[in-house]
C-alpha cells in the first residue's frame, strides 16, 4: 500500500519557470512533511519541511503549500534554474519517526 | 565533514556472500535509520536504532538482514547470504532526537550482487 503518492513522475521546465510537484497522503496520523532533493550518486538532502499547523512555508525559492483537509501538499520552485535539475522526494512522518517517501519526481530545467 | 558517513560507497558481492554496510551518524546524533532504495523507487524504511538498542525493525526482511548500533563505533547493516534481489542503494540517516526531527542522510552504499 502506497501511503504517499507523488506526481508527476517527471517534469521539464524552462529556466526561470515555476516547478510544481504534488503529493497526497492517506494516513491522518502524519504530522511532518519534508521534501528532499537528490542528485545522482548522492543521498537525499533535506530542502524544506512543514507541519500541519501552517498552510504554507517559504525558504528562498522553495515553497511548500499544505492542504490538511485534502491531505495534499506541494513543492513550488520559483525561478527554476538548471542547477535545480534533480530528483525530488516528498515524505511524511508521524510519531513513529519513520519517513514514508513518495516515488520521486525527476525535474529537468532546460537552460 | 560533519555529515553522515557511509562506507563503502560501492560494494559488489556474489550470491551467497555477506555484505556489511557501515554508517557513522552526524556528530551529536544518537538516532540512526536505515532505508533501502530500489531503482525508480522512493526510499523504504528498514530499521531504527539508538545506541545499543533496536527500536523498530518493522521494515527489515525477517531473514538474512540484521542491524546494530554499538556503544562505540558505527552502525552496521548486515546482509547474509545475499541474493540478486538485495541489489539496491542503502541509505543511512541520523537525527539528534527521535520523532519528527530532521533526518539527515548519507550518500549511501550501492550494493551490487553478481
GROMACS .gro file of C-alpha atoms in nm:
model
  225
    1UNK     CA    1   0.000   0.000   0.000
    2UNK     CA    2   0.150   0.328  -0.113
    3UNK     CA    3   0.077   0.579   0.157
    4UNK     CA    4   0.231   0.879  -0.017
    5UNK     CA    5   0.151   0.937  -0.382
    6UNK     CA    6   0.372   1.177  -0.574
    7UNK     CA    7   0.320   1.334  -0.916
    8UNK     CA    8   0.431   1.394  -1.180
    9UNK     CA    9   0.689   1.123  -1.227
   10UNK     CA   10   0.897   1.359  -1.441
   11UNK     CA   11   0.884   1.729  -1.516
   12UNK     CA   12   1.057   1.952  -1.769
   13UNK     CA   13   1.065   2.325  -1.704
   14UNK     CA   14   1.233   2.615  -1.876
   15UNK     CA   15   1.484   2.824  -1.688
   16UNK     CA   16   1.305   3.091  -1.490
   17UNK     CA   17   0.980   2.895  -1.480
   18UNK     CA   18   0.791   2.752  -1.184
   19UNK     CA   19   0.825   2.383  -1.100
   20UNK     CA   20   0.533   2.228  -0.912
   21UNK     CA   21   0.536   1.881  -0.759
   22UNK     CA   22   0.238   1.737  -0.577
   23UNK     CA   23   0.194   1.477  -0.307
   24UNK     CA   24  -0.106   1.318  -0.141
   25UNK     CA   25  -0.114   1.109   0.171
   26UNK     CA   26  -0.363   0.876   0.330
   27UNK     CA   27  -0.261   0.838   0.692
   28UNK     CA   28  -0.407   1.120   0.902
   29UNK     CA   29  -0.152   1.041   1.174
   30UNK     CA   30   0.121   1.200   0.961
   31UNK     CA   31   0.223   1.535   1.104
   32UNK     CA   32   0.560   1.611   0.946
   33UNK     CA   33   0.612   1.661   0.574
   34UNK     CA   34   0.966   1.713   0.442
   35UNK     CA   35   1.091   1.747   0.087
   36UNK     CA   36   1.425   1.604  -0.018
   37UNK     CA   37   1.643   1.676  -0.321
   38UNK     CA   38   1.864   1.403  -0.459
   39UNK     CA   39   2.138   1.430  -0.720
   40UNK     CA   40   2.271   1.120  -0.898
   41UNK     CA   41   2.506   0.922  -0.679
   42UNK     CA   42   2.422   1.126  -0.372
   43UNK     CA   43   2.197   1.089  -0.074
   44UNK     CA   44   1.872   1.281  -0.028
   45UNK     CA   45   1.928   1.632   0.109
   46UNK     CA   46   1.659   1.798   0.318
   47UNK     CA   47   1.520   2.102   0.137
   48UNK     CA   48   1.228   2.223   0.341
   49UNK     CA   49   0.969   2.076   0.575
   50UNK     CA   50   0.628   2.171   0.707
   51UNK     CA   51   0.394   2.073   0.988
   52UNK     CA   52   0.014   2.079   0.952
   53UNK     CA   53  -0.036   2.381   1.176
   54UNK     CA   54   0.061   2.610   0.887
   55UNK     CA   55  -0.064   2.616   0.529
   56UNK     CA   56   0.248   2.749   0.366
   57UNK     CA   57   0.621   2.774   0.430
   58UNK     CA   58   0.873   2.955   0.217
   59UNK     CA   59   1.251   2.931   0.213
   60UNK     CA   60   1.418   3.123  -0.065
   61UNK     CA   61   1.286   2.998  -0.399
   62UNK     CA   62   1.122   2.692  -0.240
   63UNK     CA   63   0.767   2.697  -0.103
   64UNK     CA   64   0.559   2.419   0.048
   65UNK     CA   65   0.181   2.452   0.030
   66UNK     CA   66  -0.018   2.229   0.262
   67UNK     CA   67  -0.389   2.143   0.248
   68UNK     CA   68  -0.480   1.942   0.555
   69UNK     CA   69  -0.842   1.876   0.462
   70UNK     CA   70  -0.745   1.742   0.120
   71UNK     CA   71  -0.443   1.559   0.262
   72UNK     CA   72  -0.223   1.711  -0.004
   73UNK     CA   73   0.096   1.912  -0.010
   74UNK     CA   74   0.309   2.051  -0.287
   75UNK     CA   75   0.651   2.194  -0.358
   76UNK     CA   76   0.687   2.504  -0.569
   77UNK     CA   77   1.028   2.603  -0.706
   78UNK     CA   78   1.023   2.960  -0.826
   79UNK     CA   79   1.265   3.090  -1.090
   80UNK     CA   80   1.382   2.735  -1.163
   81UNK     CA   81   1.749   2.702  -1.256
   82UNK     CA   82   1.941   2.428  -1.440
   83UNK     CA   83   2.117   2.354  -1.111
   84UNK     CA   84   1.779   2.255  -0.967
   85UNK     CA   85   1.770   1.956  -1.202
   86UNK     CA   86   1.747   1.658  -0.966
   87UNK     CA   87   1.504   1.406  -0.826
   88UNK     CA   88   1.269   1.541  -0.562
   89UNK     CA   89   1.103   1.326  -0.299
   90UNK     CA   90   0.819   1.416  -0.071
   91UNK     CA   91   0.787   1.228   0.255
   92UNK     CA   92   0.557   1.206   0.552
   93UNK     CA   93   0.626   1.118   0.911
   94UNK     CA   94   0.431   1.062   1.226
   95UNK     CA   95   0.503   0.997   1.590
   96UNK     CA   96   0.661   0.665   1.497
   97UNK     CA   97   0.955   0.859   1.341
   98UNK     CA   98   0.954   0.656   1.020
   99UNK     CA   99   0.952   0.856   0.700
  100UNK     CA  100   0.729   0.729   0.421
  101UNK     CA  101   0.852   0.851   0.085
  102UNK     CA  102   0.684   0.919  -0.246
  103UNK     CA  103   0.836   0.761  -0.556
  104UNK     CA  104   1.010   1.077  -0.667
  105UNK     CA  105   0.991   1.335  -0.944
  106UNK     CA  106   1.275   1.379  -1.191
  107UNK     CA  107   1.299   1.751  -1.261
  108UNK     CA  108   1.484   1.879  -1.565
  109UNK     CA  109   1.532   2.254  -1.602
  110UNK     CA  110   1.634   2.350  -1.954
  111UNK     CA  111   1.867   2.647  -1.998
  112UNK     CA  112   3.297   1.659   0.713
  113UNK     CA  113   3.036   1.660   0.987
  114UNK     CA  114   2.774   1.481   0.779
  115UNK     CA  115   2.652   1.124   0.788
  116UNK     CA  116   2.931   0.899   0.664
  117UNK     CA  117   2.861   0.571   0.492
  118UNK     CA  118   3.109   0.317   0.365
  119UNK     CA  119   3.179   0.158   0.140
  120UNK     CA  120   3.020   0.372  -0.131
  121UNK     CA  121   3.004   0.075  -0.365
  122UNK     CA  122   3.003  -0.291  -0.272
  123UNK     CA  123   3.000  -0.589  -0.504
  124UNK     CA  124   2.919  -0.935  -0.371
  125UNK     CA  125   2.850  -1.273  -0.523
  126UNK     CA  126   2.534  -1.459  -0.437
  127UNK     CA  127   2.566  -1.631  -0.101
  128UNK     CA  128   2.828  -1.392   0.039
  129UNK     CA  129   2.780  -1.149   0.326
  130UNK     CA  130   2.753  -0.773   0.291
  131UNK     CA  131   2.837  -0.530   0.572
  132UNK     CA  132   2.737  -0.167   0.537
  133UNK     CA  133   2.861   0.094   0.783
  134UNK     CA  134   2.714   0.423   0.895
  135UNK     CA  135   2.860   0.689   1.121
  136UNK     CA  136   2.593   0.942   1.222
  137UNK     CA  137   2.641   1.315   1.238
  138UNK     CA  138   2.821   1.440   1.544
  139UNK     CA  139   2.582   1.467   1.833
  140UNK     CA  140   2.323   1.239   1.672
  141UNK     CA  141   2.236   0.920   1.856
  142UNK     CA  142   1.947   0.801   1.639
  143UNK     CA  143   2.011   0.609   1.320
  144UNK     CA  144   1.770   0.498   1.049
  145UNK     CA  145   1.836   0.268   0.755
  146UNK     CA  146   1.643   0.294   0.427
  147UNK     CA  147   1.662   0.097   0.103
  148UNK     CA  148   1.612   0.249  -0.241
  149UNK     CA  149   1.536   0.037  -0.542
  150UNK     CA  150   1.573   0.181  -0.895
  151UNK     CA  151   1.293   0.423  -0.984
  152UNK     CA  152   1.154   0.395  -0.632
  153UNK     CA  153   1.147   0.607  -0.322
  154UNK     CA  154   1.321   0.513  -0.005
  155UNK     CA  155   1.172   0.240   0.211
  156UNK     CA  156   1.224   0.238   0.587
  157UNK     CA  157   1.407  -0.064   0.722
  158UNK     CA  158   1.515  -0.012   1.082
  159UNK     CA  159   1.556   0.250   1.353
  160UNK     CA  160   1.828   0.220   1.616
  161UNK     CA  161   1.959   0.407   1.913
  162UNK     CA  162   2.288   0.329   2.080
  163UNK     CA  163   2.286  -0.043   2.171
  164UNK     CA  164   1.911  -0.072   2.102
  165UNK     CA  165   1.694  -0.165   1.808
  166UNK     CA  166   1.381   0.046   1.842
  167UNK     CA  167   1.188  -0.056   1.531
  168UNK     CA  168   1.285  -0.315   1.272
  169UNK     CA  169   0.943  -0.349   1.111
  170UNK     CA  170   1.083  -0.274   0.766
  171UNK     CA  171   1.357  -0.535   0.778
  172UNK     CA  172   1.315  -0.865   0.594
  173UNK     CA  173   1.267  -1.140   0.851
  174UNK     CA  174   1.564  -1.343   0.735
  175UNK     CA  175   1.925  -1.264   0.645
  176UNK     CA  176   1.911  -0.898   0.749
  177UNK     CA  177   2.031  -0.761   1.081
  178UNK     CA  178   2.140  -0.425   1.218
  179UNK     CA  179   2.329  -0.299   1.517
  180UNK     CA  180   2.446   0.030   1.664
  181UNK     CA  181   2.706  -0.047   1.930
  182UNK     CA  182   2.809   0.182   2.210
  183UNK     CA  183   3.131   0.254   2.026
  184UNK     CA  184   3.168   0.263   1.650
  185UNK     CA  185   2.937   0.291   1.353
  186UNK     CA  186   2.601   0.135   1.292
  187UNK     CA  187   2.621  -0.181   1.082
  188UNK     CA  188   2.364  -0.323   0.844
  189UNK     CA  189   2.446  -0.685   0.774
  190UNK     CA  190   2.302  -0.894   0.493
  191UNK     CA  191   2.384  -1.263   0.499
  192UNK     CA  192   2.371  -1.497   0.200
  193UNK     CA  193   2.295  -1.216  -0.042
  194UNK     CA  194   2.067  -1.271  -0.339
  195UNK     CA  195   2.022  -1.072  -0.661
  196UNK     CA  196   1.715  -0.902  -0.519
  197UNK     CA  197   1.928  -0.738  -0.249
  198UNK     CA  198   2.087  -0.515  -0.513
  199UNK     CA  199   1.990  -0.161  -0.417
  200UNK     CA  200   2.115   0.161  -0.266
  201UNK     CA  201   2.114   0.155   0.112
  202UNK     CA  202   2.095   0.487   0.290
  203UNK     CA  203   2.154   0.573   0.649
  204UNK     CA  204   2.008   0.880   0.817
  205UNK     CA  205   2.060   1.025   1.161
  206UNK     CA  206   1.883   1.270   1.386
  207UNK     CA  207   1.962   1.426   1.723
  208UNK     CA  208   1.639   1.300   1.874
  209UNK     CA  209   1.354   1.072   1.773
  210UNK     CA  210   1.018   1.165   1.633
  211UNK     CA  211   0.967   1.427   1.372
  212UNK     CA  212   1.313   1.574   1.372
  213UNK     CA  213   1.502   1.635   1.050
  214UNK     CA  214   1.669   1.319   0.931
  215UNK     CA  215   1.997   1.384   0.754
  216UNK     CA  216   2.112   1.127   0.502
  217UNK     CA  217   2.447   0.992   0.397
  218UNK     CA  218   2.540   0.932   0.034
  219UNK     CA  219   2.454   0.565   0.056
  220UNK     CA  220   2.610   0.233  -0.028
  221UNK     CA  221   2.533   0.091  -0.372
  222UNK     CA  222   2.520  -0.285  -0.335
  223UNK     CA  223   2.550  -0.498  -0.646
  224UNK     CA  224   2.505  -0.874  -0.640
  225UNK     CA  225   2.667  -1.076  -0.915
   0.00000   0.00000   0.00000
